[in-house]
PDB file of C-alpha atoms in Angstrom:
ATOM      1  CA  UNK S   1     120.044 166.638 104.238  1.00  0.00           C
ATOM      2  CA  UNK S   2     119.790 164.995 100.810  1.00  0.00           C
ATOM      3  CA  UNK S   3     121.105 161.745 102.217  1.00  0.00           C
ATOM      4  CA  UNK S   4     118.611 158.887 101.996  1.00  0.00           C
ATOM      5  CA  UNK S   5     118.469 156.384 104.772  1.00  0.00           C
ATOM      6  CA  UNK S   6     117.960 152.749 103.863  1.00  0.00           C
ATOM      7  CA  UNK S   7     115.005 151.293 105.643  1.00  0.00           C
ATOM      8  CA  UNK S   8     115.683 148.295 107.872  1.00  0.00           C
ATOM      9  CA  UNK S   9     112.206 146.932 107.163  1.00  0.00           C
ATOM     10  CA  UNK S  10     111.582 143.972 104.904  1.00  0.00           C
ATOM     11  CA  UNK S  11     113.314 140.714 104.185  1.00  0.00           C
ATOM     12  CA  UNK S  12     117.086 140.430 104.098  1.00  0.00           C
ATOM     13  CA  UNK S  13     118.377 140.060 100.529  1.00  0.00           C
ATOM     14  CA  UNK S  14     119.583 136.606  99.467  1.00  0.00           C
ATOM     15  CA  UNK S  15     123.322 136.087  99.106  1.00  0.00           C
ATOM     16  CA  UNK S  16     122.972 134.416  95.705  1.00  0.00           C
ATOM     17  CA  UNK S  17     119.635 135.464  94.201  1.00  0.00           C
ATOM     18  CA  UNK S  18     118.215 133.551  91.235  1.00  0.00           C
ATOM     19  CA  UNK S  19     117.707 136.290  88.641  1.00  0.00           C
ATOM     20  CA  UNK S  20     117.882 134.392  85.344  1.00  0.00           C
ATOM     21  CA  UNK S  21     114.613 133.101  83.980  1.00  0.00           C
ATOM     22  CA  UNK S  22     113.880 130.748  81.089  1.00  0.00           C
ATOM     23  CA  UNK S  23     110.647 129.775  79.393  1.00  0.00           C
ATOM     24  CA  UNK S  24     109.790 126.337  78.105  1.00  0.00           C
ATOM     25  CA  UNK S  25     106.736 125.337  76.116  1.00  0.00           C
ATOM     26  CA  UNK S  26     105.090 121.907  76.039  1.00  0.00           C
ATOM     27  CA  UNK S  27     102.558 120.392  73.682  1.00  0.00           C
ATOM     28  CA  UNK S  28      99.550 118.567  75.149  1.00  0.00           C
ATOM     29  CA  UNK S  29     101.222 115.157  75.466  1.00  0.00           C
ATOM     30  CA  UNK S  30     104.428 116.585  76.971  1.00  0.00           C
ATOM     31  CA  UNK S  31     102.417 118.696  79.386  1.00  0.00           C
ATOM     32  CA  UNK S  32     100.455 115.670  80.606  1.00  0.00           C
ATOM     33  CA  UNK S  33     103.680 113.670  81.071  1.00  0.00           C
ATOM     34  CA  UNK S  34     105.233 116.584  82.946  1.00  0.00           C
ATOM     35  CA  UNK S  35     102.239 116.921  85.251  1.00  0.00           C
ATOM     36  CA  UNK S  36     102.242 113.171  85.936  1.00  0.00           C
ATOM     37  CA  UNK S  37     105.958 113.214  86.821  1.00  0.00           C
ATOM     38  CA  UNK S  38     105.540 116.359  88.909  1.00  0.00           C
ATOM     39  CA  UNK S  39     102.598 114.863  90.777  1.00  0.00           C
ATOM     40  CA  UNK S  40     104.533 111.691  91.602  1.00  0.00           C
ATOM     41  CA  UNK S  41     107.583 113.619  92.785  1.00  0.00           C
ATOM     42  CA  UNK S  42     105.879 115.317  95.730  1.00  0.00           C
ATOM     43  CA  UNK S  43     107.897 118.512  95.160  1.00  0.00           C
ATOM     44  CA  UNK S  44     106.089 121.674  96.193  1.00  0.00           C
ATOM     45  CA  UNK S  45     106.855 123.802  93.076  1.00  0.00           C
ATOM     46  CA  UNK S  46     107.169 123.073  89.366  1.00  0.00           C
ATOM     47  CA  UNK S  47     110.254 125.240  89.039  1.00  0.00           C
ATOM     48  CA  UNK S  48     112.039 123.326  91.805  1.00  0.00           C
ATOM     49  CA  UNK S  49     111.093 120.057  90.111  1.00  0.00           C
ATOM     50  CA  UNK S  50     112.376 121.239  86.718  1.00  0.00           C
ATOM     51  CA  UNK S  51     115.636 122.504  88.199  1.00  0.00           C
ATOM     52  CA  UNK S  52     116.268 119.260  90.051  1.00  0.00           C
ATOM     53  CA  UNK S  53     115.422 117.160  86.998  1.00  0.00           C
ATOM     54  CA  UNK S  54     117.488 119.328  84.648  1.00  0.00           C
ATOM     55  CA  UNK S  55     120.641 119.257  86.780  1.00  0.00           C
ATOM     56  CA  UNK S  56     120.268 115.548  87.508  1.00  0.00           C
ATOM     57  CA  UNK S  57     119.632 115.898  91.211  1.00  0.00           C
ATOM     58  CA  UNK S  58     117.816 112.911  92.662  1.00  0.00           C
ATOM     59  CA  UNK S  59     114.198 113.395  93.605  1.00  0.00           C
ATOM     60  CA  UNK S  60     111.832 111.098  95.360  1.00  0.00           C
ATOM     61  CA  UNK S  61     108.605 109.735  94.010  1.00  0.00           C
ATOM     62  CA  UNK S  62     106.085 109.414  96.799  1.00  0.00           C
ATOM     63  CA  UNK S  63     103.258 106.955  96.404  1.00  0.00           C
ATOM     64  CA  UNK S  64     100.529 107.059  99.008  1.00  0.00           C
ATOM     65  CA  UNK S  65      98.430 103.954  99.443  1.00  0.00           C
ATOM     66  CA  UNK S  66      95.009 105.101 100.648  1.00  0.00           C
ATOM     67  CA  UNK S  67      94.146 101.694 102.110  1.00  0.00           C
ATOM     68  CA  UNK S  68      97.300 101.780 104.217  1.00  0.00           C
ATOM     69  CA  UNK S  69      96.460 105.280 105.457  1.00  0.00           C
ATOM     70  CA  UNK S  70      92.928 104.154 106.345  1.00  0.00           C
ATOM     71  CA  UNK S  71      94.298 101.102 108.145  1.00  0.00           C
ATOM     72  CA  UNK S  72      96.751 103.248 110.094  1.00  0.00           C
ATOM     73  CA  UNK S  73      94.054 105.704 111.223  1.00  0.00           C
ATOM     74  CA  UNK S  74      91.723 102.895 112.288  1.00  0.00           C
ATOM     75  CA  UNK S  75      94.572 101.222 114.171  1.00  0.00           C
ATOM     76  CA  UNK S  76      95.334 104.510 115.933  1.00  0.00           C
ATOM     77  CA  UNK S  77      91.669 104.906 116.879  1.00  0.00           C
ATOM     78  CA  UNK S  78      91.619 101.344 118.188  1.00  0.00           C
ATOM     79  CA  UNK S  79      94.713 102.012 120.286  1.00  0.00           C
ATOM     80  CA  UNK S  80      93.022 105.049 121.856  1.00  0.00           C
ATOM     81  CA  UNK S  81      89.943 102.964 122.645  1.00  0.00           C
ATOM     82  CA  UNK S  82      92.135 100.217 124.103  1.00  0.00           C
ATOM     83  CA  UNK S  83      93.767 102.737 126.447  1.00  0.00           C
ATOM     84  CA  UNK S  84      90.324 103.990 127.490  1.00  0.00           C
ATOM     85  CA  UNK S  85      89.248 100.415 128.261  1.00  0.00           C
ATOM     86  CA  UNK S  86      92.353 100.029 130.443  1.00  0.00           C
ATOM     87  CA  UNK S  87      91.454 103.156 132.387  1.00  0.00           C
ATOM     88  CA  UNK S  88      87.869 101.983 132.848  1.00  0.00           C
ATOM     89  CA  UNK S  89      89.132  98.558 133.900  1.00  0.00           C
ATOM     90  CA  UNK S  90      91.143 100.089 136.723  1.00  0.00           C
ATOM     91  CA  UNK S  91      88.169 102.178 137.853  1.00  0.00           C
ATOM     92  CA  UNK S  92      85.840  99.142 137.840  1.00  0.00           C
ATOM     93  CA  UNK S  93      88.229  97.048 139.929  1.00  0.00           C
ATOM     94  CA  UNK S  94      88.588  99.889 142.442  1.00  0.00           C
ATOM     95  CA  UNK S  95      84.801 100.321 142.733  1.00  0.00           C
ATOM     96  CA  UNK S  96      84.228  96.577 143.083  1.00  0.00           C
ATOM     97  CA  UNK S  97      86.699  96.412 145.944  1.00  0.00           C
ATOM     98  CA  UNK S  98      85.089  99.364 147.750  1.00  0.00           C
ATOM     99  CA  UNK S  99      81.357  98.702 147.313  1.00  0.00           C
ATOM    100  CA  UNK S 100      80.839  94.929 147.160  1.00  0.00           C
ATOM    101  CA  UNK S 101      81.428  92.042 149.486  1.00  0.00           C
ATOM    102  CA  UNK S 102      84.474  89.912 148.823  1.00  0.00           C
ATOM    103  CA  UNK S 103      82.427  87.011 147.449  1.00  0.00           C
ATOM    104  CA  UNK S 104      80.375  89.188 145.080  1.00  0.00           C
ATOM    105  CA  UNK S 105      83.463  91.137 143.999  1.00  0.00           C
ATOM    106  CA  UNK S 106      85.322  87.897 143.181  1.00  0.00           C
ATOM    107  CA  UNK S 107      82.400  86.669 141.041  1.00  0.00           C
ATOM    108  CA  UNK S 108      82.287  89.948 139.127  1.00  0.00           C
ATOM    109  CA  UNK S 109      86.067  90.017 138.790  1.00  0.00           C
ATOM    110  CA  UNK S 110      85.949  86.525 137.298  1.00  0.00           C
ATOM    111  CA  UNK S 111      83.558  87.758 134.589  1.00  0.00           C
ATOM    112  CA  UNK S 112      85.792  90.786 134.012  1.00  0.00           C
ATOM    113  CA  UNK S 113      88.804  88.495 133.734  1.00  0.00           C
ATOM    114  CA  UNK S 114      87.077  86.417 131.043  1.00  0.00           C
ATOM    115  CA  UNK S 115      86.327  89.523 129.002  1.00  0.00           C
ATOM    116  CA  UNK S 116      89.921  90.657 129.466  1.00  0.00           C
ATOM    117  CA  UNK S 117      91.210  87.342 128.124  1.00  0.00           C
ATOM    118  CA  UNK S 118      88.953  87.795 125.082  1.00  0.00           C
ATOM    119  CA  UNK S 119      90.328  91.318 124.617  1.00  0.00           C
ATOM    120  CA  UNK S 120      93.904  89.998 124.769  1.00  0.00           C
ATOM    121  CA  UNK S 121      93.089  87.391 122.086  1.00  0.00           C
ATOM    122  CA  UNK S 122      91.651  90.111 119.903  1.00  0.00           C
ATOM    123  CA  UNK S 123      94.702  92.339 120.367  1.00  0.00           C
ATOM    124  CA  UNK S 124      97.000  89.433 119.412  1.00  0.00           C
ATOM    125  CA  UNK S 125      94.993  88.911 116.226  1.00  0.00           C
ATOM    126  CA  UNK S 126      95.355  92.613 115.440  1.00  0.00           C
ATOM    127  CA  UNK S 127      99.119  92.441 115.942  1.00  0.00           C
ATOM    128  CA  UNK S 128      99.316  89.367 113.703  1.00  0.00           C
ATOM    129  CA  UNK S 129      97.259  91.058 110.971  1.00  0.00           C
ATOM    130  CA  UNK S 130      99.508  94.114 111.209  1.00  0.00           C
ATOM    131  CA  UNK S 131     102.592  91.949 110.758  1.00  0.00           C
ATOM    132  CA  UNK S 132     101.038  90.242 107.727  1.00  0.00           C
ATOM    133  CA  UNK S 133     100.205  93.625 106.216  1.00  0.00           C
ATOM    134  CA  UNK S 134     103.743  94.847 106.862  1.00  0.00           C
ATOM    135  CA  UNK S 135     105.174  91.719 105.194  1.00  0.00           C
ATOM    136  CA  UNK S 136     102.930  92.189 102.143  1.00  0.00           C
ATOM    137  CA  UNK S 137     103.790  95.889 101.979  1.00  0.00           C
ATOM    138  CA  UNK S 138     107.543  95.225 102.115  1.00  0.00           C
ATOM    139  CA  UNK S 139     107.205  92.625  99.322  1.00  0.00           C
ATOM    140  CA  UNK S 140     105.351  95.131  97.116  1.00  0.00           C
ATOM    141  CA  UNK S 141     107.976  97.825  97.544  1.00  0.00           C
ATOM    142  CA  UNK S 142     110.854  95.517  96.538  1.00  0.00           C
TER     143      UNK S 142
END
């Protein structure tokens, strides 16, 4: 009855646990340099960053351009609005066909067509601006 049962609760033990720990101390300048490098690396933990740097493993430096992120979100919002306009366009054409005479519907459809042509011009300008931004961005990263 003195036998102890091992509980099955908890996390499974690691096959190769990291049990050795070292301490390093930095002065103010070294600490600031370390924090700058760590911040640019995008690694989630300082210890992982130090280990990778110490053993010469490659690590990535992620730079986030806030203007590019803003542009991307605005472009995504515009795309959603463009899809909504397409849905409304279909509904308008359907209602025109059902509730107006052929002559009146054709006149209104002509106006709608003119606005659609303007919308297509605008979307082409947006695509062109996006290509220019992509070209500038690829030149910066080289």
